[in-house]
CSV table of N, CA and C and ligand atoms in Angstrom, one decimal:
chain,number,residue,atom,x,y,z
A,6,UNK,N,-177.1,6.5,84.2
A,6,UNK,CA,-178.3,6.0,84.8
A,6,UNK,C,-178.7,6.7,86.1
A,7,UNK,N,-180.0,6.8,86.3
A,7,UNK,CA,-180.5,7.5,87.5
A,7,UNK,C,-180.1,6.7,88.8
A,8,UNK,N,-179.7,7.5,89.8
A,8,UNK,CA,-179.1,6.9,91.0
A,8,UNK,C,-180.2,6.0,91.7
A,9,UNK,N,-181.4,6.5,91.8
A,9,UNK,CA,-182.4,5.7,92.5
A,9,UNK,C,-182.7,4.4,91.8
A,10,UNK,N,-182.8,4.5,90.5
A,10,UNK,CA,-183.0,3.2,89.7
A,10,UNK,C,-181.8,2.3,89.9
A,11,UNK,N,-180.6,2.8,89.9
A,11,UNK,CA,-179.4,2.0,90.1
A,11,UNK,C,-179.4,1.4,91.5
A,12,UNK,N,-179.9,2.1,92.5
A,12,UNK,CA,-180.0,1.6,93.9
A,12,UNK,C,-180.9,0.4,93.9
A,13,UNK,N,-182.1,0.5,93.2
A,13,UNK,CA,-183.0,-0.6,93.2
A,13,UNK,C,-182.5,-1.8,92.5
A,14,UNK,N,-181.7,-1.5,91.4
A,14,UNK,CA,-181.1,-2.6,90.6
A,14,UNK,C,-180.1,-3.4,91.5
A,15,UNK,N,-179.3,-2.6,92.2
A,15,UNK,CA,-178.3,-3.2,93.1
A,15,UNK,C,-179.0,-4.1,94.1
A,16,UNK,N,-180.1,-3.6,94.7
A,16,UNK,CA,-180.8,-4.4,95.7
A,16,UNK,C,-181.2,-5.8,95.0
A,17,UNK,N,-181.7,-5.7,93.8
A,17,UNK,CA,-182.1,-6.9,93.1
A,17,UNK,C,-180.9,-7.8,92.9
A,18,UNK,N,-179.8,-7.3,92.4
A,18,UNK,CA,-178.6,-8.1,92.2
A,18,UNK,C,-178.2,-8.8,93.5
A,19,UNK,N,-178.2,-8.0,94.6
A,19,UNK,CA,-177.8,-8.6,95.8
A,19,UNK,C,-178.7,-9.8,96.2
A,20,UNK,N,-180.0,-9.6,96.0
A,20,UNK,CA,-181.0,-10.6,96.4
A,20,UNK,C,-180.9,-11.8,95.5
A,21,UNK,N,-180.4,-11.7,94.3
A,21,UNK,CA,-180.4,-12.8,93.4
A,21,UNK,C,-179.1,-13.4,93.2
A,22,UNK,N,-178.0,-12.8,93.7
A,22,UNK,CA,-176.6,-13.3,93.4
A,22,UNK,C,-176.2,-14.4,94.4
A,23,UNK,N,-175.4,-15.3,93.8
A,23,UNK,CA,-174.7,-16.3,94.6
A,23,UNK,C,-173.7,-15.6,95.5
A,24,UNK,N,-173.6,-15.9,96.8
A,24,UNK,CA,-172.7,-15.1,97.7
A,24,UNK,C,-171.3,-14.9,97.1
A,25,UNK,N,-170.8,-15.9,96.4
A,25,UNK,CA,-169.4,-15.9,95.9
A,25,UNK,C,-169.2,-14.9,94.8
A,26,UNK,N,-170.4,-14.5,94.1
A,26,UNK,CA,-170.3,-13.6,93.0
A,26,UNK,C,-170.9,-12.2,93.3
A,27,UNK,N,-171.5,-12.1,94.5
A,27,UNK,CA,-172.3,-10.9,94.8
A,27,UNK,C,-171.5,-9.6,94.6
A,28,UNK,N,-170.3,-9.5,95.2
A,28,UNK,CA,-169.6,-8.2,95.1
A,28,UNK,C,-169.2,-7.9,93.7
A,29,UNK,N,-168.7,-9.0,93.0
A,29,UNK,CA,-168.3,-8.8,91.6
A,29,UNK,C,-169.5,-8.4,90.7
A,30,UNK,N,-170.6,-9.0,90.9
A,30,UNK,CA,-171.8,-8.6,90.1
A,30,UNK,C,-172.2,-7.2,90.3
A,31,UNK,N,-172.1,-6.7,91.6
A,31,UNK,CA,-172.5,-5.3,91.8
A,31,UNK,C,-171.5,-4.4,91.2
A,32,UNK,N,-170.2,-4.7,91.3
A,32,UNK,CA,-169.1,-3.8,90.7
A,32,UNK,C,-169.3,-3.8,89.1
A,33,UNK,N,-169.6,-4.9,88.6
A,33,UNK,CA,-169.8,-5.0,87.1
A,33,UNK,C,-171.0,-4.1,86.7
A,34,UNK,N,-172.0,-4.2,87.4
A,34,UNK,CA,-173.2,-3.4,87.1
A,34,UNK,C,-172.9,-1.9,87.2
A,35,UNK,N,-172.2,-1.5,88.2
A,35,UNK,CA,-171.9,0.0,88.4
A,35,UNK,C,-170.9,0.4,87.3
A,36,UNK,N,-169.9,-0.5,87.0
A,36,UNK,CA,-169.0,-0.1,85.9
A,36,UNK,C,-169.7,0.0,84.5
A,37,UNK,N,-170.6,-0.9,84.3
A,37,UNK,CA,-171.3,-0.8,83.0
A,37,UNK,C,-172.3,0.3,82.9
A,38,UNK,N,-173.0,0.7,84.0
A,38,UNK,CA,-174.0,1.7,83.9
A,38,UNK,C,-173.5,3.1,84.1
A,39,UNK,N,-172.4,3.3,84.7
A,39,UNK,CA,-171.9,4.7,84.9
A,39,UNK,C,-170.6,4.8,84.1
A,40,UNK,N,-170.7,5.4,83.0
A,40,UNK,CA,-169.5,5.5,82.1
A,40,UNK,C,-168.3,6.3,82.7
A,41,UNK,N,-168.6,7.2,83.6
A,41,UNK,CA,-167.6,7.9,84.3
A,41,UNK,C,-166.8,7.1,85.3
A,42,UNK,N,-167.4,6.0,85.7
A,42,UNK,CA,-166.7,5.1,86.7
A,42,UNK,C,-165.7,4.2,85.8
A,43,UNK,N,-164.4,4.7,85.7
A,43,UNK,CA,-163.5,4.1,84.8
A,43,UNK,C,-162.8,2.8,85.4
A,44,UNK,N,-162.7,2.8,86.7
A,44,UNK,CA,-162.2,1.6,87.4
A,44,UNK,C,-162.8,1.6,88.8
A,45,UNK,N,-163.3,0.4,89.1
A,45,UNK,CA,-164.0,0.3,90.4
A,45,UNK,C,-163.5,-1.0,91.2
A,46,UNK,N,-163.2,-0.8,92.4
A,46,UNK,CA,-162.7,-2.0,93.2
A,46,UNK,C,-163.1,-1.9,94.6
A,47,UNK,N,-163.1,-3.1,95.3
A,47,UNK,CA,-163.3,-3.1,96.7
A,47,UNK,C,-162.1,-3.6,97.4
A,48,UNK,N,-161.6,-2.8,98.4
A,48,UNK,CA,-160.5,-3.1,99.2
A,48,UNK,C,-161.1,-3.6,100.6
A,49,UNK,N,-160.5,-4.6,101.2
A,49,UNK,CA,-160.9,-5.1,102.5
A,49,UNK,C,-159.8,-4.9,103.5
A,50,UNK,N,-160.2,-4.5,104.7
A,50,UNK,CA,-159.3,-4.3,105.8
A,50,UNK,C,-158.8,-5.6,106.3
A,51,UNK,N,-157.5,-5.8,106.3
A,51,UNK,CA,-156.9,-7.0,106.9
A,51,UNK,C,-155.7,-6.5,107.8
A,52,UNK,N,-155.9,-6.5,109.1
A,52,UNK,CA,-154.9,-6.0,110.0
A,52,UNK,C,-154.7,-4.5,109.7
A,53,UNK,N,-153.4,-4.1,109.4
A,53,UNK,CA,-153.1,-2.6,109.2
A,53,UNK,C,-153.1,-2.3,107.7
A,54,UNK,N,-153.6,-3.2,106.9
A,54,UNK,CA,-153.6,-3.0,105.4
A,54,UNK,C,-155.0,-3.1,104.8
A,55,UNK,N,-155.0,-2.5,103.6
A,55,UNK,CA,-156.2,-2.7,102.7
A,55,UNK,C,-155.7,-3.7,101.6
A,56,UNK,N,-156.5,-4.7,101.4
A,56,UNK,CA,-156.2,-5.7,100.4
A,56,UNK,C,-157.2,-5.7,99.3
A,57,UNK,N,-156.8,-5.6,98.1
A,57,UNK,CA,-157.7,-5.5,97.0
A,57,UNK,C,-158.5,-6.8,96.8
A,58,UNK,N,-159.8,-6.6,96.8
A,58,UNK,CA,-160.7,-7.8,96.5
A,58,UNK,C,-161.2,-7.7,95.1
A,59,UNK,N,-162.5,-7.9,94.8
A,59,UNK,CA,-163.0,-7.8,93.4
A,59,UNK,C,-162.8,-6.5,92.8
A,60,UNK,N,-162.6,-6.4,91.5
A,60,UNK,CA,-162.5,-5.1,90.8
A,60,UNK,C,-162.9,-5.3,89.4
A,61,UNK,N,-163.2,-4.2,88.8
A,61,UNK,CA,-163.6,-4.2,87.4
A,61,UNK,C,-163.0,-2.9,86.7
A,62,UNK,N,-162.4,-3.1,85.6
A,62,UNK,CA,-161.8,-2.0,84.9
A,62,UNK,C,-161.0,-2.5,83.7
A,63,UNK,N,-160.3,-1.6,83.0
A,63,UNK,CA,-159.6,-2.0,81.8
A,63,UNK,C,-158.2,-2.7,82.2
A,64,UNK,N,-157.7,-2.3,83.3
A,64,UNK,CA,-156.3,-2.7,83.7
A,64,UNK,C,-156.3,-3.1,85.2
A,65,UNK,N,-155.4,-4.1,85.5
A,65,UNK,CA,-155.2,-4.3,87.0
A,65,UNK,C,-154.4,-3.2,87.6
A,66,UNK,N,-154.5,-3.1,88.9
A,66,UNK,CA,-153.7,-2.1,89.6
A,66,UNK,C,-152.5,-2.8,90.3
A,67,UNK,N,-151.4,-2.1,90.4
A,67,UNK,CA,-150.3,-2.6,91.2
A,67,UNK,C,-150.5,-2.5,92.7
A,68,UNK,N,-151.4,-1.6,93.0
A,68,UNK,CA,-151.7,-1.3,94.5
A,68,UNK,C,-152.7,-2.3,95.0
A,69,UNK,N,-152.3,-3.5,95.2
A,69,UNK,CA,-153.2,-4.5,95.7
A,69,UNK,C,-153.1,-4.6,97.3
A,70,UNK,N,-152.1,-3.9,97.8
A,70,UNK,CA,-152.0,-3.9,99.3
A,70,UNK,C,-151.6,-2.5,99.7
A,71,UNK,N,-152.5,-1.8,100.4
A,71,UNK,CA,-152.2,-0.4,100.8
A,71,UNK,C,-152.3,-0.2,102.3
A,72,UNK,N,-151.2,0.2,102.9
A,72,UNK,CA,-151.2,0.4,104.4
A,72,UNK,C,-152.3,1.5,104.8
A,73,UNK,N,-153.0,1.2,105.8
A,73,UNK,CA,-154.1,2.1,106.3
A,73,UNK,C,-153.4,3.4,106.7
A,74,UNK,N,-153.9,4.5,106.1
A,74,UNK,CA,-153.2,5.8,106.3
A,74,UNK,C,-152.5,6.3,105.1
A,75,UNK,N,-152.2,5.4,104.2
A,75,UNK,CA,-151.5,5.8,103.0
A,75,UNK,C,-152.4,6.0,101.8
A,76,UNK,N,-152.1,7.0,101.0
A,76,UNK,CA,-152.9,7.2,99.8
A,76,UNK,C,-154.3,7.7,100.1
A,77,UNK,N,-155.1,7.9,99.1
A,77,UNK,CA,-156.5,8.4,99.4
A,77,UNK,C,-157.3,7.2,100.0
A,78,UNK,N,-157.0,6.0,99.5
A,78,UNK,CA,-157.7,4.8,100.0
A,78,UNK,C,-157.4,4.7,101.5
A,79,UNK,N,-156.1,4.8,101.8
A,79,UNK,CA,-155.7,4.6,103.3
A,79,UNK,C,-156.3,5.7,104.1
A,80,UNK,N,-156.5,6.9,103.6
A,80,UNK,CA,-157.0,8.0,104.4
A,80,UNK,C,-158.5,7.7,104.7
A,81,UNK,N,-159.3,7.2,103.7
A,81,UNK,CA,-160.7,6.9,104.0
A,81,UNK,C,-160.8,5.8,105.0
A,82,UNK,N,-159.9,4.8,104.9
A,82,UNK,CA,-159.9,3.7,105.8
A,82,UNK,C,-159.6,4.1,107.3
A,83,UNK,N,-158.8,5.1,107.4
A,83,UNK,CA,-158.3,5.6,108.7
A,83,UNK,C,-159.4,6.4,109.4
A,84,UNK,N,-160.0,7.3,108.6
A,84,UNK,CA,-161.0,8.3,109.2
A,84,UNK,C,-162.4,7.7,109.1
A,85,UNK,N,-162.7,6.8,108.2
A,85,UNK,CA,-164.1,6.3,108.1
A,85,UNK,C,-164.9,7.3,107.3
A,86,UNK,N,-164.3,8.3,106.7
A,86,UNK,CA,-165.1,9.3,105.9
A,86,UNK,C,-164.8,9.2,104.4
A,87,UNK,N,-165.9,9.4,103.6
A,87,UNK,CA,-165.7,9.4,102.2
A,87,UNK,C,-164.7,10.4,101.7
A,88,UNK,N,-163.8,10.0,100.8
A,88,UNK,CA,-162.8,10.9,100.2
A,88,UNK,C,-163.3,11.2,98.8
A,89,UNK,N,-163.4,12.5,98.5
A,89,UNK,CA,-163.8,12.9,97.1
A,89,UNK,C,-162.7,13.8,96.6
A,90,UNK,N,-162.0,13.3,95.6
A,90,UNK,CA,-160.8,14.1,95.1
A,90,UNK,C,-161.2,14.5,93.7
A,91,UNK,N,-161.4,15.8,93.5
A,91,UNK,CA,-161.8,16.3,92.2
A,91,UNK,C,-160.7,16.3,91.1
A,92,UNK,N,-159.4,16.5,91.6
A,92,UNK,CA,-158.3,16.5,90.7
A,92,UNK,C,-157.1,15.8,91.4
A,93,UNK,N,-156.9,14.5,91.0
A,93,UNK,CA,-155.8,13.8,91.7
A,93,UNK,C,-154.4,14.4,91.6
A,94,UNK,N,-154.2,15.2,90.5
A,94,UNK,CA,-152.9,15.8,90.3
A,94,UNK,C,-152.5,16.8,91.4
A,95,UNK,N,-153.6,17.3,92.1
A,95,UNK,CA,-153.3,18.3,93.1
A,95,UNK,C,-153.4,17.8,94.6
A,96,UNK,N,-153.5,16.4,94.7
A,96,UNK,CA,-153.6,15.8,96.0
A,96,UNK,C,-152.3,15.0,96.2
A,97,UNK,N,-151.5,15.5,97.2
A,97,UNK,CA,-150.2,14.8,97.3
A,97,UNK,C,-150.3,13.4,98.1
A,98,UNK,N,-151.5,13.1,98.5
A,98,UNK,CA,-151.6,11.7,99.1
A,98,UNK,C,-151.8,10.7,98.0
A,99,UNK,N,-152.2,11.1,96.8
A,99,UNK,CA,-152.6,10.2,95.8
A,99,UNK,C,-151.6,9.2,95.4
A,100,UNK,N,-151.9,7.9,95.4
A,100,UNK,CA,-151.1,6.9,94.8
A,100,UNK,C,-151.6,6.6,93.4
A,101,UNK,N,-150.7,6.8,92.5
A,101,UNK,CA,-151.1,6.6,91.1
A,101,UNK,C,-151.2,5.2,90.7
A,102,UNK,N,-152.3,4.8,90.0
A,102,UNK,CA,-152.5,3.5,89.5
A,102,UNK,C,-152.6,3.5,88.0
A,103,UNK,N,-153.3,4.5,87.5
A,103,UNK,CA,-153.5,4.5,86.0
A,103,UNK,C,-153.2,5.9,85.5
A,104,UNK,N,-152.5,6.0,84.4
A,104,UNK,CA,-152.1,7.3,83.9
A,104,UNK,C,-153.3,8.1,83.5
A,105,UNK,N,-154.4,7.5,83.2
A,105,UNK,CA,-155.6,8.2,82.7
A,105,UNK,C,-156.5,8.7,83.8
A,106,UNK,N,-156.2,8.4,85.0
A,106,UNK,CA,-157.1,8.8,86.2
A,106,UNK,C,-157.0,10.3,86.4
A,107,UNK,N,-158.2,11.0,86.6
A,107,UNK,CA,-158.2,12.4,86.9
A,107,UNK,C,-158.8,12.7,88.2
A,108,UNK,N,-159.8,11.9,88.6
A,108,UNK,CA,-160.5,12.1,89.9
A,108,UNK,C,-160.8,10.8,90.5
A,109,UNK,N,-161.1,10.8,91.8
A,109,UNK,CA,-161.3,9.6,92.6
A,109,UNK,C,-162.3,9.8,93.7
A,110,UNK,N,-163.0,8.7,94.0
A,110,UNK,CA,-163.9,8.7,95.2
A,110,UNK,C,-163.7,7.4,96.0
A,111,UNK,N,-163.5,7.5,97.3
A,111,UNK,CA,-163.4,6.3,98.1
A,111,UNK,C,-164.4,6.4,99.2
A,112,UNK,N,-165.2,5.3,99.3
A,112,UNK,CA,-166.3,5.3,100.3
A,112,UNK,C,-166.1,4.1,101.2
A,113,UNK,N,-165.9,4.4,102.5
A,113,UNK,CA,-165.7,3.3,103.5
A,113,UNK,C,-166.9,2.4,103.6
A,114,UNK,N,-166.7,1.1,103.8
A,114,UNK,CA,-167.7,0.1,104.1
A,114,UNK,C,-167.6,-0.2,105.6
A,115,UNK,N,-168.7,0.0,106.3
A,115,UNK,CA,-168.7,-0.2,107.8
A,115,UNK,C,-169.7,-1.3,108.2
A,116,UNK,N,-169.2,-2.0,109.2
A,116,UNK,CA,-170.1,-3.0,109.9
A,116,UNK,C,-170.1,-2.6,111.4
A,117,UNK,N,-171.3,-2.3,111.9
A,117,UNK,CA,-171.4,-1.9,113.3
A,117,UNK,C,-170.3,-0.9,113.7
A,118,UNK,N,-170.2,0.1,112.9
A,118,UNK,CA,-169.3,1.3,113.0
A,118,UNK,C,-167.8,0.9,112.8
A,119,UNK,N,-167.5,-0.3,112.5
A,119,UNK,CA,-166.1,-0.7,112.3
A,119,UNK,C,-165.9,-0.6,110.8
A,120,UNK,N,-164.7,-0.1,110.4
A,120,UNK,CA,-164.4,0.0,109.0
A,120,UNK,C,-163.9,-1.3,108.5
A,121,UNK,N,-164.6,-2.0,107.6
A,121,UNK,CA,-164.2,-3.3,107.2
A,121,UNK,C,-163.6,-3.3,105.7
A,122,UNK,N,-163.8,-2.2,105.0
A,122,UNK,CA,-163.4,-2.1,103.6
A,122,UNK,C,-163.8,-0.8,103.0
A,123,UNK,N,-163.7,-0.8,101.7
A,123,UNK,CA,-164.1,0.4,101.0
A,123,UNK,C,-164.3,0.2,99.5
A,124,UNK,N,-165.1,1.1,98.9
A,124,UNK,CA,-165.3,1.1,97.5
A,124,UNK,C,-164.4,2.2,97.0
A,125,UNK,N,-163.6,1.8,96.0
A,125,UNK,CA,-162.7,2.8,95.4
A,125,UNK,C,-163.0,3.0,93.9
A,126,UNK,N,-163.3,4.2,93.5
A,126,UNK,CA,-163.6,4.4,92.0
A,126,UNK,C,-162.7,5.5,91.5
A,127,UNK,N,-162.1,5.2,90.4
A,127,UNK,CA,-161.2,6.2,89.6
A,127,UNK,C,-162.1,6.6,88.4
A,128,UNK,N,-161.9,7.9,88.0
A,128,UNK,CA,-162.5,8.3,86.8
A,128,UNK,C,-161.5,9.0,85.9
A,129,UNK,N,-161.6,8.8,84.6
A,129,UNK,CA,-160.7,9.4,83.6
A,129,UNK,C,-161.2,10.9,83.4
A,130,UNK,N,-162.2,11.3,84.0
A,130,UNK,CA,-162.8,12.7,83.9
A,130,UNK,C,-162.4,13.5,85.1
A,131,UNK,N,-161.9,14.7,85.0
A,131,UNK,CA,-161.7,15.6,86.1
A,131,UNK,C,-163.1,15.9,86.7
A,132,UNK,N,-163.1,16.0,88.1
A,132,UNK,CA,-164.3,16.4,88.8
A,132,UNK,C,-165.5,15.5,88.4
A,133,UNK,N,-165.3,14.2,88.3
A,133,UNK,CA,-166.4,13.4,87.9
A,133,UNK,C,-167.4,13.1,89.0
A,134,UNK,N,-167.0,13.3,90.3
A,134,UNK,CA,-167.9,12.8,91.4
A,134,UNK,C,-168.4,14.0,92.2
A,135,UNK,N,-169.7,13.9,92.6
A,135,UNK,CA,-170.2,14.9,93.5
A,135,UNK,C,-170.9,14.3,94.7
A,136,UNK,N,-171.7,15.1,95.4
A,136,UNK,CA,-172.3,14.5,96.6
A,136,UNK,C,-173.3,13.5,96.3
A,137,UNK,N,-173.9,13.6,95.1
A,137,UNK,CA,-174.9,12.6,94.7
A,137,UNK,C,-174.2,11.2,94.6
A,138,UNK,N,-173.0,11.2,94.0
A,138,UNK,CA,-172.3,9.9,93.9
A,138,UNK,C,-171.9,9.4,95.4
A,139,UNK,N,-171.5,10.4,96.2
A,139,UNK,CA,-171.1,10.0,97.6
A,139,UNK,C,-172.3,9.4,98.3
A,140,UNK,N,-173.5,10.1,98.2
A,140,UNK,CA,-174.7,9.5,98.9
A,140,UNK,C,-175.1,8.2,98.4
A,141,UNK,N,-175.1,8.1,97.1
A,141,UNK,CA,-175.4,6.8,96.4
A,141,UNK,C,-174.5,5.7,96.8
A,142,UNK,N,-173.2,6.0,96.7
A,142,UNK,CA,-172.2,4.9,97.0
A,142,UNK,C,-172.2,4.6,98.5
A,143,UNK,N,-172.5,5.5,99.3
A,143,UNK,CA,-172.6,5.2,100.8
A,143,UNK,C,-173.7,4.2,101.0
A,144,UNK,N,-174.8,4.4,100.3
A,144,UNK,CA,-176.0,3.5,100.4
A,144,UNK,C,-175.5,2.1,99.9
A,145,UNK,N,-174.8,2.0,98.8
A,145,UNK,CA,-174.4,0.8,98.3
A,145,UNK,C,-173.4,0.1,99.3
A,146,UNK,N,-172.5,0.9,99.8
A,146,UNK,CA,-171.5,0.4,100.8
A,146,UNK,C,-172.3,-0.3,102.0
A,147,UNK,N,-173.3,0.4,102.4
A,147,UNK,CA,-174.1,-0.1,103.5
A,147,UNK,C,-174.8,-1.4,103.2
A,148,UNK,N,-175.3,-1.5,102.0
A,148,UNK,CA,-175.9,-2.8,101.5
A,148,UNK,C,-174.9,-3.9,101.4
A,149,UNK,N,-173.7,-3.6,100.9
A,149,UNK,CA,-172.7,-4.6,100.7
A,149,UNK,C,-172.1,-5.1,102.0
A,150,UNK,N,-172.1,-4.2,103.0
A,150,UNK,CA,-171.5,-4.6,104.3
A,150,UNK,C,-172.1,-5.8,104.9
A,151,UNK,N,-173.4,-6.0,104.6
A,151,UNK,CA,-174.1,-7.2,105.1
A,151,UNK,C,-173.7,-8.5,104.5
A,152,UNK,N,-172.9,-8.4,103.4
A,152,UNK,CA,-172.5,-9.6,102.6
A,152,UNK,C,-171.0,-9.7,102.6
A,153,UNK,N,-170.3,-9.0,103.5
A,153,UNK,CA,-168.8,-9.2,103.6
A,153,UNK,C,-168.4,-9.8,104.9
B,208,LIG,N1,-155.4,6.0,94.0
B,208,LIG,C1,-155.5,5.2,95.2
B,208,LIG,C2,-154.8,3.9,95.1
B,208,LIG,C3,-155.7,2.8,94.5
B,208,LIG,S1,-155.9,2.9,92.8
B,208,LIG,O1,-156.7,4.1,92.5
B,208,LIG,C4,-156.8,1.6,92.3
B,208,LIG,C5,-155.0,6.0,96.4
B,208,LIG,O2,-154.5,7.1,96.3
B,208,LIG,O3,-155.1,5.5,97.5
């Protein structure tokens, strides 16, 4: 799906969703429309950890609590910068969740410059993510931050 169209659709989903289902509805939309997004979840910052919130994918992850600073997720939460890993097998920070994962993108969610969570996406395709995904997901993160 075209990123601009997806952005407009997400805006619509946000405006029409019940607050208790809003994050889940957005994740489900992204999961369904972007085949390369094999697993998608939102982690929320709680103290020194990231706690898994809503997610969508074939399997649950055992990493439901990640210390800030650990893994690719923890790195993004520490620096506030998007992490884009083209090949997880070459990144020694990587915490493995699914045997099928080849690449990953993690986009921080910020509120008034404070990191409150992140969007984590795994892909079963090597080098699945580029700057277009990063820019798109940073916009989505910004929209979602108003509802967390
Ligand atoms: N791979 C992540 C852990 C979360 S799972 O991908 C869902 C990491 O390295 O932090």
